[in-house]
Short mmCIF file of C-alpha atoms in Angstrom, two decimals:
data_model
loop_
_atom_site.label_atom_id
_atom_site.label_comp_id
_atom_site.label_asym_id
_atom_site.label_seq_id
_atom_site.Cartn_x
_atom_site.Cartn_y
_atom_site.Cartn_z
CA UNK Q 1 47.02 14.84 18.26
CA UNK Q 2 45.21 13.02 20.84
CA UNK Q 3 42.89 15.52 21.98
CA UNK Q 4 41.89 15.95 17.76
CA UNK Q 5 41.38 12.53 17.24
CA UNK Q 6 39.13 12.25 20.36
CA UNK Q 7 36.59 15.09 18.27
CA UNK Q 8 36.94 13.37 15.29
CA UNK Q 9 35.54 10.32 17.06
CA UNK Q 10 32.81 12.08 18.34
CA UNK Q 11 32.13 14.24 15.91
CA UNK Q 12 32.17 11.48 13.03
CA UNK Q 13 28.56 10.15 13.77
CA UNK Q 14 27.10 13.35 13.54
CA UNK Q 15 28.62 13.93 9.82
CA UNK Q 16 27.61 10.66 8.17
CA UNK Q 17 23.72 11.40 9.97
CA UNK Q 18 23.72 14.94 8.69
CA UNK Q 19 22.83 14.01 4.98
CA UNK Q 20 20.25 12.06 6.50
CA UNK Q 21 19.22 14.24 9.09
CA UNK Q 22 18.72 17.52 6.39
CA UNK Q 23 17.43 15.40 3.63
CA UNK Q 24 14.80 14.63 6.73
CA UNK Q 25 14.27 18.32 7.85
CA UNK Q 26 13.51 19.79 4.02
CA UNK Q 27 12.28 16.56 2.62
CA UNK Q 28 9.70 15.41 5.09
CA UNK Q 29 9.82 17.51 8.46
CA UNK Q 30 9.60 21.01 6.35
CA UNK Q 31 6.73 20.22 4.57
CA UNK Q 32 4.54 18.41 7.20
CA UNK Q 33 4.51 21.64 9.35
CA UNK Q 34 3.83 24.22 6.34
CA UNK Q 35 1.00 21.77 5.72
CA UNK Q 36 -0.58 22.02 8.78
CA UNK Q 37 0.07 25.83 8.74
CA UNK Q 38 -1.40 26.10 4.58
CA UNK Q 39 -5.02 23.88 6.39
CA UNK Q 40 -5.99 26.88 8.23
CA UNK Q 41 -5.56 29.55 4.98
CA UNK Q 42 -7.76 29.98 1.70
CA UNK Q 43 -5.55 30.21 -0.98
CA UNK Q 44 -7.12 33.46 -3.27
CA UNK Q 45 -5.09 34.08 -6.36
CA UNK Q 46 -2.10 32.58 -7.49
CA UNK Q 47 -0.16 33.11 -3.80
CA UNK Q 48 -2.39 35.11 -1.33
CA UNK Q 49 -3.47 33.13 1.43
CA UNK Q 50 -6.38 34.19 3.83
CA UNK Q 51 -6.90 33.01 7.07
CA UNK Q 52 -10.20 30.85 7.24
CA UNK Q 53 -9.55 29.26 10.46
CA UNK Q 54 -11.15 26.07 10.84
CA UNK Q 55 -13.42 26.42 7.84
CA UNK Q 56 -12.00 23.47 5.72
CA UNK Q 57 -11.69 20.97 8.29
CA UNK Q 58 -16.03 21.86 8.70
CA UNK Q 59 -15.85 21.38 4.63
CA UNK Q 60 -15.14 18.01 5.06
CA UNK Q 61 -18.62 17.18 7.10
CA UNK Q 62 -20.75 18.56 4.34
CA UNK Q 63 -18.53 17.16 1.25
CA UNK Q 64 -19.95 14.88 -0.79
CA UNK Q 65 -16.98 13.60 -2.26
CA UNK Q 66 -15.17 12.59 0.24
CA UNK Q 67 -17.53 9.42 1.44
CA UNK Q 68 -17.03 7.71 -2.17
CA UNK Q 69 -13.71 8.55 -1.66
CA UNK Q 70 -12.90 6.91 1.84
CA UNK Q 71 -15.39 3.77 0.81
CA UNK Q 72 -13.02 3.53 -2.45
CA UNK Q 73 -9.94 3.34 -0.40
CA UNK Q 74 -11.38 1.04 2.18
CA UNK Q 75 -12.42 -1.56 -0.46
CA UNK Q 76 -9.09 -1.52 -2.17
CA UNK Q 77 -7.11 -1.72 1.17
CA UNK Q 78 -8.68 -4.97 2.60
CA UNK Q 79 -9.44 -6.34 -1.32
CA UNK Q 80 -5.34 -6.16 -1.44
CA UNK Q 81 -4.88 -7.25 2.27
CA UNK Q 82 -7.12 -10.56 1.51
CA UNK Q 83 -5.81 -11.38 -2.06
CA UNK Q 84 -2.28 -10.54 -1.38
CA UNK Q 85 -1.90 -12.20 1.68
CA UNK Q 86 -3.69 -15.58 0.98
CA UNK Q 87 -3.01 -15.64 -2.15
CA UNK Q 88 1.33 -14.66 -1.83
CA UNK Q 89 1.53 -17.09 1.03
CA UNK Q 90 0.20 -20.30 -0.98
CA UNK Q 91 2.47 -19.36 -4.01
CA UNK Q 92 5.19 -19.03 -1.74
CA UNK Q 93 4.27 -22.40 0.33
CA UNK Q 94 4.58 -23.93 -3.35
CA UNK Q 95 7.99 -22.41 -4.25
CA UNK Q 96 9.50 -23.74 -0.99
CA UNK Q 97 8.12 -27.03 -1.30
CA UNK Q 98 11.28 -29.21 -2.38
CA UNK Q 99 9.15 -31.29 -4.79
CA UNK Q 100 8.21 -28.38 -7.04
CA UNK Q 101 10.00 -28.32 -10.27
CA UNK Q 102 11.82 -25.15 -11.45
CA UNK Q 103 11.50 -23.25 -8.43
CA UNK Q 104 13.77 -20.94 -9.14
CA UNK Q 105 12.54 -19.98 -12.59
CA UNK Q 106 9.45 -19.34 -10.96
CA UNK Q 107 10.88 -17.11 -8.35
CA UNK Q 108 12.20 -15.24 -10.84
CA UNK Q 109 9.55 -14.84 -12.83
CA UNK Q 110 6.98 -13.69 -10.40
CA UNK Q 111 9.26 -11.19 -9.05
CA UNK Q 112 9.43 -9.47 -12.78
CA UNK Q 113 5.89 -7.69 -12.66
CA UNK Q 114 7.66 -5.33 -9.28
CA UNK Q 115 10.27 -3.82 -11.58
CA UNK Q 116 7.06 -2.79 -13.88
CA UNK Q 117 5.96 1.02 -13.73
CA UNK Q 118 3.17 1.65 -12.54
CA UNK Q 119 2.16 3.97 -15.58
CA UNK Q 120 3.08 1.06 -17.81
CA UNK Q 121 0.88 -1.12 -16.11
CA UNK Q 122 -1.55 1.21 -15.61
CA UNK Q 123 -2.07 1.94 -19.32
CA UNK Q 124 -2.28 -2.09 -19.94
CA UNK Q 125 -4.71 -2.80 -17.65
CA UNK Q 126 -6.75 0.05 -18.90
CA UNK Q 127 -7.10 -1.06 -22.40
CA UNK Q 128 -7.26 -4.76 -20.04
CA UNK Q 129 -10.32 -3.68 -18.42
CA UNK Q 130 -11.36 -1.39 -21.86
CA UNK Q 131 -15.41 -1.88 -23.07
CA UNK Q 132 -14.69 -3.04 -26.22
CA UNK Q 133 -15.74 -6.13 -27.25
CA UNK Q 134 -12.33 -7.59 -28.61
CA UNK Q 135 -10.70 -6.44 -25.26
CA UNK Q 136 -9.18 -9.95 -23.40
CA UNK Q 137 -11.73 -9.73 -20.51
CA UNK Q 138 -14.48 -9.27 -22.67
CA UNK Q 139 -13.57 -12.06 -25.05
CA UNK Q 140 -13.63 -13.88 -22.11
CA UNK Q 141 -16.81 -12.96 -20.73
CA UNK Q 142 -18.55 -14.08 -24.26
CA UNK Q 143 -16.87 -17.17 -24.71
CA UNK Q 144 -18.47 -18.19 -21.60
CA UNK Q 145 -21.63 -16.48 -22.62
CA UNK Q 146 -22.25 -13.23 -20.67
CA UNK Q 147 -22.68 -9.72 -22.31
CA UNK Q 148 -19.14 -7.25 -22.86
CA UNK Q 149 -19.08 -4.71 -20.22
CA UNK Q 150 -17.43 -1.11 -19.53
CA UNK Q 151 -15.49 -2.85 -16.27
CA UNK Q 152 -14.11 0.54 -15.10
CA UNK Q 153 -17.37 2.28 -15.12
CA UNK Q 154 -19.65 0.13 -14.40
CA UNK Q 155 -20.29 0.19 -10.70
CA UNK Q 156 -18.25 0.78 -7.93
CA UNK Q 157 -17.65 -2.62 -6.90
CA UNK Q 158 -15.52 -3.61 -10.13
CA UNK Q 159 -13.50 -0.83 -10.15
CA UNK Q 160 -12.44 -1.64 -6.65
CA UNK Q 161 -12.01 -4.98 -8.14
CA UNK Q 162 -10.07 -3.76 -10.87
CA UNK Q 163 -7.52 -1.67 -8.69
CA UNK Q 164 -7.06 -4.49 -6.73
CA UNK Q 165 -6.32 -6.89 -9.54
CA UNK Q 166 -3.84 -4.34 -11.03
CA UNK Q 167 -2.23 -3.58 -7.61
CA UNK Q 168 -2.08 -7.90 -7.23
CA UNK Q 169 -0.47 -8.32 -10.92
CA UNK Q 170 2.31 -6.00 -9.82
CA UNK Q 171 3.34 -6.05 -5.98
CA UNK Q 172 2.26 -10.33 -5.28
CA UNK Q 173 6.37 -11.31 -6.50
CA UNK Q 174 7.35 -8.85 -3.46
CA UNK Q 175 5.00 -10.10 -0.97
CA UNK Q 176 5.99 -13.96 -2.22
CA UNK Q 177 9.92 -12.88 -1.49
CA UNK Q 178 8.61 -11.41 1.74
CA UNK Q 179 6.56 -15.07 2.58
CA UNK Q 180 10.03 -17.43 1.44
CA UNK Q 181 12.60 -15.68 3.25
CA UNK Q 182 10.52 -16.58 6.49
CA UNK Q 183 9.71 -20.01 5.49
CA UNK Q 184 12.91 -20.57 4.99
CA UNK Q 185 13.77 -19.48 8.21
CA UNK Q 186 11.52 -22.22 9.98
CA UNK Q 187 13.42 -25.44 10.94
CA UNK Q 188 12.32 -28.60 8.67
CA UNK Q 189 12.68 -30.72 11.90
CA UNK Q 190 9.71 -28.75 13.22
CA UNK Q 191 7.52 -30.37 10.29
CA UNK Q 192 9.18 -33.93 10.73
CA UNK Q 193 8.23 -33.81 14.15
CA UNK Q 194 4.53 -33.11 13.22
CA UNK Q 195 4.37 -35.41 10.64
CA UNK Q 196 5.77 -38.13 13.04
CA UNK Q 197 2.76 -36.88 15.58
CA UNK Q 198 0.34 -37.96 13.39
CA UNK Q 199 -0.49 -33.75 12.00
CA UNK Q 200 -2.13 -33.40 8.90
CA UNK Q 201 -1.31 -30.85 6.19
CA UNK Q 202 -3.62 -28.73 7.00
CA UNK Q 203 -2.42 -28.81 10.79
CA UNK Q 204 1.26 -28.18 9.78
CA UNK Q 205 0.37 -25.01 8.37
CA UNK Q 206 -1.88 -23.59 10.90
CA UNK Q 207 0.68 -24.83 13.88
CA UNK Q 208 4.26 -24.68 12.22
CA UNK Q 209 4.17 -22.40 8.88
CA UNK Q 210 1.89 -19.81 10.60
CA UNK Q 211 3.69 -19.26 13.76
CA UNK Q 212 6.79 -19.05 11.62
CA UNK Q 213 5.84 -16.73 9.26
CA UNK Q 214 3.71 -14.52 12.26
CA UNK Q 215 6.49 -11.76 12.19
CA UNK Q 216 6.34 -11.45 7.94
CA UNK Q 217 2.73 -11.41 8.23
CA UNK Q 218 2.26 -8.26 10.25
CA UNK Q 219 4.58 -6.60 8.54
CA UNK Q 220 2.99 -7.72 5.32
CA UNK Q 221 0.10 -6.64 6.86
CA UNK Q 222 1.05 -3.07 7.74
CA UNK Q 223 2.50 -2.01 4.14
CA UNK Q 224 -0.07 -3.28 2.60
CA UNK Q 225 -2.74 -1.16 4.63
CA UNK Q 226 -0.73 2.27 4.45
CA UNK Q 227 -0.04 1.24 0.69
CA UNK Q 228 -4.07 0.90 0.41
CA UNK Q 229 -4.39 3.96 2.11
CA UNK Q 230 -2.39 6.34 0.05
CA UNK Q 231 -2.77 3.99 -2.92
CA UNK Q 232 -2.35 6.73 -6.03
CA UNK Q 233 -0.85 5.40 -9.08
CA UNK Q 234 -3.43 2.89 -10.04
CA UNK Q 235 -6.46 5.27 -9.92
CA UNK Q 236 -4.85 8.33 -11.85
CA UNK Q 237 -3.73 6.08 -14.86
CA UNK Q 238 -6.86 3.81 -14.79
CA UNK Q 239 -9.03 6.81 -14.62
CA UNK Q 240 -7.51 9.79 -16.69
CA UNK Q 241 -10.49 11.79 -16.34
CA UNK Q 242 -11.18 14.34 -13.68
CA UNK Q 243 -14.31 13.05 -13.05
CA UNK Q 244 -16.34 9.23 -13.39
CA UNK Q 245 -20.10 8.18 -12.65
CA UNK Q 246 -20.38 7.83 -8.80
CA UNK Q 247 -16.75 8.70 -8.21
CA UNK Q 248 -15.67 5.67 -9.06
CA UNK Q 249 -12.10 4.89 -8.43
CA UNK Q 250 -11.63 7.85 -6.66
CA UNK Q 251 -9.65 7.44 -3.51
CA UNK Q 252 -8.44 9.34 -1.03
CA UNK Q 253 -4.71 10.45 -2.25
CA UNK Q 254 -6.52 11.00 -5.81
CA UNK Q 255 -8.91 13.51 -4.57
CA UNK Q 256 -6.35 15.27 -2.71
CA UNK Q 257 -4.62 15.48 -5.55
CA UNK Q 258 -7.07 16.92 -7.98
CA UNK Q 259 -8.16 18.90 -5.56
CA UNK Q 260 -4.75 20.87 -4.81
CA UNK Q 261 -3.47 20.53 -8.71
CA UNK Q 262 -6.95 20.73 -10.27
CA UNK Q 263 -8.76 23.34 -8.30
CA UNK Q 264 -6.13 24.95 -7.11
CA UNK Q 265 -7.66 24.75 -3.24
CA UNK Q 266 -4.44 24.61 -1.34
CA UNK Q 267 -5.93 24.61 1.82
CA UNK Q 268 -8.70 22.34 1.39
CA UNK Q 269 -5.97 19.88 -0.02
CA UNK Q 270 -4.00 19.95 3.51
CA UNK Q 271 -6.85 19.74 5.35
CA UNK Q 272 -7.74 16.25 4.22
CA UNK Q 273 -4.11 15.47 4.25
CA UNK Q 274 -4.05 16.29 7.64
CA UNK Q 275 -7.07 14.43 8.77
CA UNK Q 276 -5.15 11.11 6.36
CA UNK Q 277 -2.14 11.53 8.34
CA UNK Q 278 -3.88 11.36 11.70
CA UNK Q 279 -5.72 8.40 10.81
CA UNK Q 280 -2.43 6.32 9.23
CA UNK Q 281 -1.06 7.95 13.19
CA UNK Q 282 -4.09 6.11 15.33
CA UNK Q 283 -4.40 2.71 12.94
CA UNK Q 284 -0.32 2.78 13.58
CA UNK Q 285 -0.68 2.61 16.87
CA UNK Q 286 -4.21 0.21 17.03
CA UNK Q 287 -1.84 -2.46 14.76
CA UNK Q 288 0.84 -1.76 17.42
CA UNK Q 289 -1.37 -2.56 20.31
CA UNK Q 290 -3.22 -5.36 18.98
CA UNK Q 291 -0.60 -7.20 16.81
CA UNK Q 292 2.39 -6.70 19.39
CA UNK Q 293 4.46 -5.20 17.46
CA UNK Q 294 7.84 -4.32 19.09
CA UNK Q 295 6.40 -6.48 22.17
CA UNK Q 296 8.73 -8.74 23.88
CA UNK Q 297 7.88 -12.21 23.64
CA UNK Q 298 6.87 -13.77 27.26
CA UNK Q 299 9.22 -16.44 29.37
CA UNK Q 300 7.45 -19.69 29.27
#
């Protein structure tokens, strides 16, 4: 009885991991390898793959999508790493002051835009960001005198703009909760004992709220760059069509997509989705060295 009990013990952690640990292995490990493997073939045919060695790793050199497509991304990810940050650390520096009415209505209610789907708000921002002239933005834009325009095809600049704006409207309410659970963690003597010194607002913040909220931020940080990154969502509903003026609000994930499910160029597809992965790899560890991420703090 003893001797069974002692391989229960030790076999126990290995049966509550093994859902994990498969769900791992077909889910994620499985198809990471056979997409390395499926970059080096052609795919001819509906299943007949032909070993092209190299060939569509030198494709993406010479392909002249792929620039509007990295510039795309590259815009959206620090447009949603400026706005989201600044702007979900003031709202949340407002919701924990204690002289703000109704914070927790508010709390609430900025949260409710995260349980949204994407396709949902996809397809609202679309007709949002529509040419017509009764469209909200465009009533706007005369009542203040300027001309209706075609926001999502007009240049490249406002449809980065209008990817980030959709991508604010729905994931700020997370980043707020992210921002209020560490201010909440900070100590209110520490802001007593800078008001006492004499510290201004503005030095409270910088020297208190900042060093408080330092771990939050990088972490903030960090989703919101891979989330940039592989941002897909937004661009397939905003942009239905296979193909816009100037590529515009094609990113990266997008053309990957089309080009596996579109053209049917397998190999291609992995290629880039290689090359994405290693990229996501060597910014992972960049943030890791210069953020100090998993670094102990030093002894003073």
């Amino acid at each position: 009885m003893k001797r069974k009990k002692i391989i229960t013990q030790k076999t126990a952690p290995y049966i509550f991991c093994a859902p994990f640990i498969c769900s791992f292995l077909v889910f994620m490990l499985y198809p990471m390898i056979n997409m390395i493997y499926t970059s080096f073939f052609k795919l001819e045919g509906i299943n007949t793959y032909n070993f092209s060695g190299l060939d569509n790793y030198k494709r993406l050199a010479s392909d002249t999508h792929i620039s509007a497509a990295i510039f795309n991304s590259l815009g959206f990810t620090v447009g949603i790493i400026i706005v989201n940050i600044v702007l979900a650390l003031l709202l949340a520096v407002l919701l924990n002051h204690k002289f703000t009415p109704l914070k927790n209505i508010f709390r609430s209610a900025i949260y409710i835009p995260a349980l949204t789907s994407i396709i949902v708000a996809g397809i609202f921002f679309r007709l949002f960001f529509a040419s017509n002239s009764d469209t909200p933005l465009n009533t706007l834009m005369q009542f203040i005198g300027m001309s209706p325009k075609e926001w999502l095809y007009d240049t490249k600049i406002t449809g980065i703009v209008a990817l980030v704006f959709t991508s604010t409207w729905r994931y700020l309410g997370t980043n707020v909760l992210y921002f209020l659970s560490a201010l909440q963690t900070i100590s209110p003597e520490l802001y007593d004992a800078a008001h006492v010194d004499g510290a201004s607002a503005w030095q409270r913040f910088r020297h208190v709220t900042l060093p408080g909220v330092k771990p939050i931020l990088i972490f903030v940080i960090t989703i919101l760059t891979y989330g940039g990154l592989r941002m897909f969502g937004e661009s397939y509903v905003l942009w239905p069509n296979s193909k816009t003026p100037g590529d515009i609000g094609l990113t990266i994930v997008l053309y990957i997509y089309r080009t596996a499910f579109g053209h049917f160029d397998m190999g291609y597809a992995s290629a880039m989705s290689v090359v994405l992965f290693i990229c996501l790899m060597v910014l992972n560890f960049i943030y890791i060295k210069t953020l100090g991420i998993g670094r102990k703090e030093e002894k003073r």
